[in-house]
Amino acid sequence: MPARALSSSENCSAKAAILVIALKNSFHWQLYAQEKGEPEPTEAEFLKSCEELPSSSTQIAEALEQTLTSINVSKREIASLTALPKKVRDAFVVAEDPEFYQRPRADFSECVGRLILFSNIALARVMTRGSIDASDSTKLCYSRFSRTLARSLILTQLGLQSTIKRELTEMLWQERLEALLDKDALLETYLNHMYFGRGARGVAEAARRYYDKKPSELAVEEAAYLAALVKAPTYYSDPKNSQKAQERRNWVLSEMAARGFIPSGEAEAAAARPLTVVERHGFRGLSR
């Protein structure tokens, strides 16, 4: 990943002010603060979080490695995005963020406002016995790739803080990740950091653990299964859930065809193949 430095236009003071205003207007925060006796939020807290963010892509890589070290993940093989076949890259984009390469860089204040609006609506609906899925309220702002990395980076720092406060801090990280990493670098970082179940961290280790192959050797249905795993790796890697795992793999294949990444005939042929992985490292294989 080439080193990329933060521009001097980054303004943590302005971001801290935006986040404090947002938090004060959050119904979630008001209820949480009342229940827990939390003091009024201050700009100083968010300013400190912002100023401690990495200021280069090199520092982001170091922070991610420190996170893995903290959970006892040993050194692993790193896969370069340029060395991955297009079908592997496409499978993950389709499964996790189909508009990834088309989405322009988001405006921070707009994304914060959208998060608060949708979370307030969601809470109001729940309290009136309705429902709304607010989990994708920022899907048109930041990528799911940066969101996943941000959550990983702050998990040990924020612990059990209120959900909305944690999400606002996540947005500081997401904005920084997308400011410092271009699209390819962000996808590469994601693929090398994600957990795939069965003790596999990163796409290179997952290819070896599940198929005894290099990522460049994966068949399209194998790439689709690895992409399917990241949504719920423990669940989809469990042989008891092999039918659901195959259904998700086949959904990835159908989406790849629908979006023009592979011919429909290739997707249908791949979906017809059984879902199998190698039996190794104390794990049973799948067979569907």
Tab-separated table of C-alpha atoms in Angstrom:
chain	number	residue	atom	x	y	z
A	1	MET	CA	0.000	0.000	0.000
A	2	PRO	CA	1.646	3.304	-0.998
A	3	ALA	CA	2.066	5.816	1.823
A	4	ARG	CA	-0.396	8.661	1.613
A	5	ALA	CA	-0.355	11.650	3.965
A	6	LEU	CA	-3.305	13.607	5.261
A	7	SER	CA	-3.883	17.010	3.702
A	8	SER	CA	-3.567	20.104	5.875
A	9	SER	CA	-7.260	20.892	5.283
A	10	GLU	CA	-8.346	18.294	7.855
A	11	ASN	CA	-10.235	20.168	10.609
A	12	CYS	CA	-10.774	18.206	13.799
A	13	SER	CA	-12.259	21.169	15.662
A	14	ALA	CA	-15.076	21.500	13.142
A	15	LYS	CA	-15.762	17.772	13.228
A	16	ALA	CA	-15.840	17.730	17.029
A	17	ALA	CA	-18.381	20.559	17.041
A	18	ILE	CA	-20.566	18.711	14.515
A	19	LEU	CA	-20.472	15.510	16.582
A	20	VAL	CA	-21.427	17.235	19.828
A	21	ILE	CA	-24.418	18.903	18.170
A	22	ALA	CA	-25.422	15.567	16.642
A	23	LEU	CA	-25.164	13.744	19.954
A	24	LYS	CA	-27.270	16.331	21.758
A	25	ASN	CA	-29.969	15.865	19.107
A	26	SER	CA	-29.965	12.079	19.368
A	27	PHE	CA	-32.951	10.510	21.118
A	28	HIS	CA	-30.802	7.448	21.787
A	29	TRP	CA	-28.208	9.534	23.589
A	30	GLN	CA	-30.796	11.442	25.611
A	31	LEU	CA	-32.325	8.216	26.910
A	32	TYR	CA	-28.912	6.646	27.549
A	33	ALA	CA	-27.606	9.743	29.361
A	34	GLN	CA	-30.718	9.928	31.511
A	35	GLU	CA	-30.488	6.259	32.475
A	36	LYS	CA	-26.722	6.232	33.104
A	37	GLY	CA	-26.360	9.750	34.469
A	38	GLU	CA	-23.925	10.677	31.703
A	39	PRO	CA	-22.694	14.302	31.612
A	40	GLU	CA	-23.289	16.575	28.632
A	41	PRO	CA	-20.991	15.687	25.718
A	42	THR	CA	-18.091	18.061	25.101
A	43	GLU	CA	-16.070	18.913	22.022
A	44	ALA	CA	-12.856	18.066	23.870
A	45	GLU	CA	-13.632	14.339	23.900
A	46	PHE	CA	-14.325	14.115	20.173
A	47	LEU	CA	-11.434	16.472	19.408
A	48	LYS	CA	-9.045	14.128	21.211
A	49	SER	CA	-10.411	11.139	19.284
A	50	CYS	CA	-9.995	12.969	15.987
A	51	GLU	CA	-6.481	14.223	16.721
A	52	GLU	CA	-5.362	10.704	17.650
A	53	LEU	CA	-6.453	9.249	14.305
A	54	PRO	CA	-3.740	8.025	11.930
A	55	SER	CA	-2.405	10.733	9.623
A	56	SER	CA	-1.033	8.451	6.905
A	57	SER	CA	-1.851	5.152	5.232
A	58	THR	CA	1.247	3.676	6.868
A	59	GLN	CA	-0.123	4.534	10.307
A	60	ILE	CA	-3.445	2.919	9.385
A	61	ALA	CA	-1.636	-0.314	8.510
A	62	GLU	CA	0.244	-0.173	11.817
A	63	ALA	CA	-2.985	0.412	13.773
A	64	LEU	CA	-4.651	-2.562	12.108
A	65	GLU	CA	-1.694	-4.816	12.874
A	66	GLN	CA	-1.733	-3.684	16.507
A	67	THR	CA	-5.430	-4.567	16.652
A	68	LEU	CA	-4.706	-8.071	15.370
A	69	THR	CA	-1.816	-8.472	17.812
A	70	SER	CA	-4.168	-7.573	20.668
A	71	ILE	CA	-6.366	-10.559	19.777
A	72	ASN	CA	-3.364	-12.885	19.367
A	73	VAL	CA	-3.404	-13.089	15.571
A	74	SER	CA	0.024	-14.136	14.330
A	75	LYS	CA	1.644	-12.834	11.179
A	76	ARG	CA	-0.164	-13.947	8.046
A	77	GLU	CA	0.246	-13.835	4.302
A	78	ILE	CA	-0.779	-10.511	2.756
A	79	ALA	CA	-2.469	-10.637	-0.649
A	80	SER	CA	-1.835	-7.775	-3.048
A	81	LEU	CA	-5.006	-6.607	-4.794
A	82	THR	CA	-3.225	-6.627	-8.149
A	83	ALA	CA	-2.383	-10.304	-7.625
A	84	LEU	CA	-6.008	-11.260	-6.988
A	85	PRO	CA	-8.084	-12.408	-9.977
A	86	LYS	CA	-10.873	-10.048	-10.974
A	87	LYS	CA	-13.503	-12.657	-10.055
A	88	VAL	CA	-12.234	-12.685	-6.464
A	89	ARG	CA	-12.323	-8.902	-6.150
A	90	ASP	CA	-15.726	-8.716	-7.833
A	91	ALA	CA	-17.223	-11.362	-5.544
A	92	PHE	CA	-16.423	-9.315	-2.441
A	93	VAL	CA	-17.601	-6.038	-3.936
A	94	VAL	CA	-20.898	-7.620	-4.988
A	95	ALA	CA	-21.416	-9.305	-1.631
A	96	GLU	CA	-20.537	-6.341	0.575
A	97	ASP	CA	-20.769	-3.033	-1.316
A	98	PRO	CA	-21.948	-3.194	-4.954
A	99	GLU	CA	-21.740	0.597	-5.455
A	100	PHE	CA	-18.255	0.810	-3.959
A	101	TYR	CA	-16.377	2.031	-7.031
A	102	GLN	CA	-19.145	4.381	-8.181
A	103	ARG	CA	-19.756	6.170	-4.864
A	104	PRO	CA	-18.099	9.588	-4.546
A	105	ARG	CA	-16.354	10.635	-1.358
A	106	ALA	CA	-18.930	11.490	1.293
A	107	ASP	CA	-19.511	14.766	3.088
A	108	PHE	CA	-18.877	14.248	6.801
A	109	SER	CA	-21.533	16.587	8.197
A	110	GLU	CA	-24.172	15.214	5.827
A	111	CYS	CA	-23.412	11.651	6.880
A	112	VAL	CA	-23.552	12.523	10.576
A	113	GLY	CA	-26.914	14.231	10.084
A	114	ARG	CA	-28.257	11.242	8.192
A	115	LEU	CA	-27.176	8.862	10.951
A	116	ILE	CA	-28.953	10.891	13.654
A	117	LEU	CA	-32.098	11.320	11.554
A	118	PHE	CA	-32.454	7.624	10.780
A	119	SER	CA	-31.617	6.509	14.320
A	120	ASN	CA	-34.235	8.903	15.720
A	121	ILE	CA	-36.826	7.593	13.266
A	122	ALA	CA	-35.892	4.013	14.136
A	123	LEU	CA	-36.292	4.635	17.861
A	124	ALA	CA	-39.635	6.360	17.339
A	125	ARG	CA	-40.894	3.433	15.271
A	126	VAL	CA	-39.760	0.897	17.863
A	127	MET	CA	-41.440	2.841	20.658
A	128	THR	CA	-44.680	2.827	18.670
A	129	ARG	CA	-44.318	-0.900	17.918
A	130	GLY	CA	-43.309	-0.286	14.341
A	131	SER	CA	-39.977	-1.117	12.803
A	132	ILE	CA	-37.364	0.342	10.504
A	133	ASP	CA	-33.951	-0.909	9.499
A	134	ALA	CA	-31.620	1.965	10.318
A	135	SER	CA	-28.474	-0.116	9.913
A	136	ASP	CA	-28.001	1.122	6.367
A	137	SER	CA	-28.779	4.760	7.116
A	138	THR	CA	-25.275	5.739	6.057
A	139	LYS	CA	-24.888	3.274	3.192
A	140	LEU	CA	-24.776	6.078	0.632
A	141	CYS	CA	-22.116	7.860	2.669
A	142	TYR	CA	-19.279	5.556	3.600
A	143	SER	CA	-18.372	2.125	2.316
A	144	ARG	CA	-19.169	-1.028	4.226
A	145	PHE	CA	-15.462	-1.817	3.866
A	146	SER	CA	-14.416	1.281	5.813
A	147	ARG	CA	-17.232	0.730	8.317
A	148	THR	CA	-16.025	-2.791	9.089
A	149	LEU	CA	-12.420	-1.671	9.470
A	150	ALA	CA	-13.448	1.260	11.674
A	151	ARG	CA	-15.409	-1.008	13.995
A	152	SER	CA	-12.458	-3.327	14.297
A	153	LEU	CA	-10.105	-0.473	15.114
A	154	ILE	CA	-12.196	1.092	17.870
A	155	LEU	CA	-13.654	-2.034	19.457
A	156	THR	CA	-11.072	-2.255	22.227
A	157	GLN	CA	-11.131	1.515	22.771
A	158	LEU	CA	-14.855	2.138	23.177
A	159	GLY	CA	-16.077	-1.089	24.717
A	160	LEU	CA	-19.668	-0.735	25.901
A	161	GLN	CA	-20.229	2.944	25.139
A	162	SER	CA	-23.711	3.912	23.992
A	163	THR	CA	-24.410	2.720	20.456
A	164	ILE	CA	-24.932	6.152	18.937
A	165	LYS	CA	-21.759	7.581	20.484
A	166	ARG	CA	-19.763	4.630	19.228
A	167	GLU	CA	-21.230	5.032	15.742
A	168	LEU	CA	-20.312	8.716	15.667
A	169	THR	CA	-16.739	7.841	16.627
A	170	GLU	CA	-16.760	5.158	13.942
A	171	MET	CA	-17.636	7.859	11.434
A	172	LEU	CA	-14.487	9.784	12.364
A	173	TRP	CA	-12.510	6.667	11.522
A	174	GLN	CA	-14.482	5.994	8.338
A	175	GLU	CA	-13.922	9.523	7.094
A	176	ARG	CA	-10.201	9.228	7.839
A	177	LEU	CA	-9.869	5.811	6.206
A	178	GLU	CA	-11.539	7.014	3.020
A	179	ALA	CA	-9.472	10.220	3.034
A	180	LEU	CA	-6.180	8.341	3.239
A	181	LEU	CA	-6.899	5.200	1.195
A	182	ASP	CA	-8.051	5.152	-2.401
A	183	LYS	CA	-10.656	2.598	-3.452
A	184	ASP	CA	-8.199	-0.166	-4.323
A	185	ALA	CA	-6.138	0.345	-1.163
A	186	LEU	CA	-9.278	0.268	0.992
A	187	LEU	CA	-10.491	-2.966	-0.599
A	188	GLU	CA	-7.043	-4.551	-0.272
A	189	THR	CA	-6.838	-3.567	3.393
A	190	TYR	CA	-10.291	-5.010	4.035
A	191	LEU	CA	-9.504	-8.316	2.317
A	192	ASN	CA	-6.326	-8.782	4.333
A	193	HIS	CA	-7.925	-7.917	7.667
A	194	MET	CA	-11.296	-9.689	7.576
A	195	TYR	CA	-12.052	-12.814	9.587
A	196	PHE	CA	-13.350	-15.752	7.536
A	197	GLY	CA	-14.041	-18.304	10.243
A	198	ARG	CA	-12.085	-21.456	11.098
A	199	GLY	CA	-9.211	-19.343	12.358
A	200	ALA	CA	-8.568	-17.744	8.950
A	201	ARG	CA	-7.694	-14.037	8.905
A	202	GLY	CA	-7.342	-12.472	5.460
A	203	VAL	CA	-8.283	-13.779	2.033
A	204	ALA	CA	-4.955	-15.545	1.426
A	205	GLU	CA	-5.256	-17.569	4.630
A	206	ALA	CA	-8.946	-18.250	3.906
A	207	ALA	CA	-8.139	-19.632	0.446
A	208	ARG	CA	-5.536	-21.921	1.978
A	209	ARG	CA	-7.668	-22.941	4.949
A	210	TYR	CA	-10.837	-23.728	2.992
A	211	TYR	CA	-9.453	-24.887	-0.356
A	212	ASP	CA	-5.719	-25.489	0.066
A	213	LYS	CA	-5.150	-22.997	-2.748
A	214	LYS	CA	-3.694	-19.595	-3.433
A	215	PRO	CA	-6.299	-16.890	-4.082
A	216	SER	CA	-5.204	-16.824	-7.724
A	217	GLU	CA	-6.214	-20.487	-8.055
A	218	LEU	CA	-9.787	-20.144	-6.753
A	219	ALA	CA	-12.707	-21.146	-8.955
A	220	VAL	CA	-15.513	-18.613	-9.181
A	221	GLU	CA	-17.807	-20.594	-6.862
A	222	GLU	CA	-14.974	-20.801	-4.307
A	223	ALA	CA	-14.410	-17.047	-4.473
A	224	ALA	CA	-18.155	-16.537	-4.049
A	225	TYR	CA	-18.201	-18.729	-0.933
A	226	LEU	CA	-15.338	-16.802	0.675
A	227	ALA	CA	-17.177	-13.568	-0.096
A	228	ALA	CA	-20.332	-15.045	1.400
A	229	LEU	CA	-18.516	-15.947	4.608
A	230	VAL	CA	-17.597	-12.460	5.811
A	231	LYS	CA	-21.190	-11.519	6.694
A	232	ALA	CA	-21.284	-14.208	9.413
A	233	PRO	CA	-18.099	-16.317	9.282
A	234	THR	CA	-18.791	-18.546	12.267
A	235	TYR	CA	-22.328	-19.307	11.080
A	236	TYR	CA	-21.595	-19.913	7.391
A	237	SER	CA	-18.478	-22.016	8.067
A	238	ASP	CA	-20.368	-24.403	10.359
A	239	PRO	CA	-21.249	-27.663	8.562
A	240	LYS	CA	-24.655	-27.591	10.291
A	241	ASN	CA	-25.471	-24.484	8.253
A	242	SER	CA	-24.151	-25.704	4.914
A	243	GLN	CA	-27.510	-25.296	3.176
A	244	LYS	CA	-27.730	-21.617	4.187
A	245	ALA	CA	-24.088	-21.165	3.239
A	246	GLN	CA	-24.731	-22.589	-0.216
A	247	GLU	CA	-27.755	-20.344	-0.644
A	248	ARG	CA	-25.671	-17.271	0.180
A	249	ARG	CA	-22.848	-18.415	-2.098
A	250	ASN	CA	-25.321	-18.859	-4.926
A	251	TRP	CA	-26.799	-15.435	-4.224
A	252	VAL	CA	-23.320	-13.924	-4.655
A	253	LEU	CA	-22.973	-15.773	-7.963
A	254	SER	CA	-26.353	-14.572	-9.192
A	255	GLU	CA	-25.497	-10.980	-8.240
A	256	MET	CA	-22.173	-11.230	-10.071
A	257	ALA	CA	-24.083	-12.289	-13.175
A	258	ALA	CA	-26.811	-9.656	-12.728
A	259	ARG	CA	-24.177	-6.923	-12.535
A	260	GLY	CA	-22.288	-8.175	-15.568
A	261	PHE	CA	-19.197	-9.490	-13.800
A	262	ILE	CA	-19.631	-13.029	-15.121
A	263	PRO	CA	-21.892	-14.580	-17.795
A	264	SER	CA	-25.191	-15.947	-16.500
A	265	GLY	CA	-24.324	-19.409	-17.809
A	266	GLU	CA	-21.096	-19.436	-15.790
A	267	ALA	CA	-22.997	-18.372	-12.659
A	268	GLU	CA	-25.598	-21.105	-13.145
A	269	ALA	CA	-22.951	-23.771	-13.692
A	270	ALA	CA	-21.008	-22.628	-10.620
A	271	ALA	CA	-24.159	-22.566	-8.476
A	272	ALA	CA	-24.935	-26.145	-9.491
A	273	ARG	CA	-21.631	-27.378	-8.065
A	274	PRO	CA	-21.659	-28.738	-4.501
A	275	LEU	CA	-20.341	-26.604	-1.665
A	276	THR	CA	-17.222	-28.374	-0.452
A	277	VAL	CA	-14.096	-27.364	1.447
A	278	VAL	CA	-11.047	-29.334	2.498
A	279	GLU	CA	-10.948	-31.045	5.884
A	280	ARG	CA	-7.926	-29.790	7.785
A	281	HIS	CA	-6.771	-28.033	10.928
A	282	GLY	CA	-9.314	-29.892	13.024
A	283	PHE	CA	-12.337	-28.666	11.055
A	284	ARG	CA	-14.838	-30.812	9.207
A	285	GLY	CA	-15.548	-30.185	5.557
A	286	LEU	CA	-18.847	-29.089	4.069
A	287	SER	CA	-20.860	-31.154	1.670
A	288	ARG	CA	-23.953	-29.848	-0.065
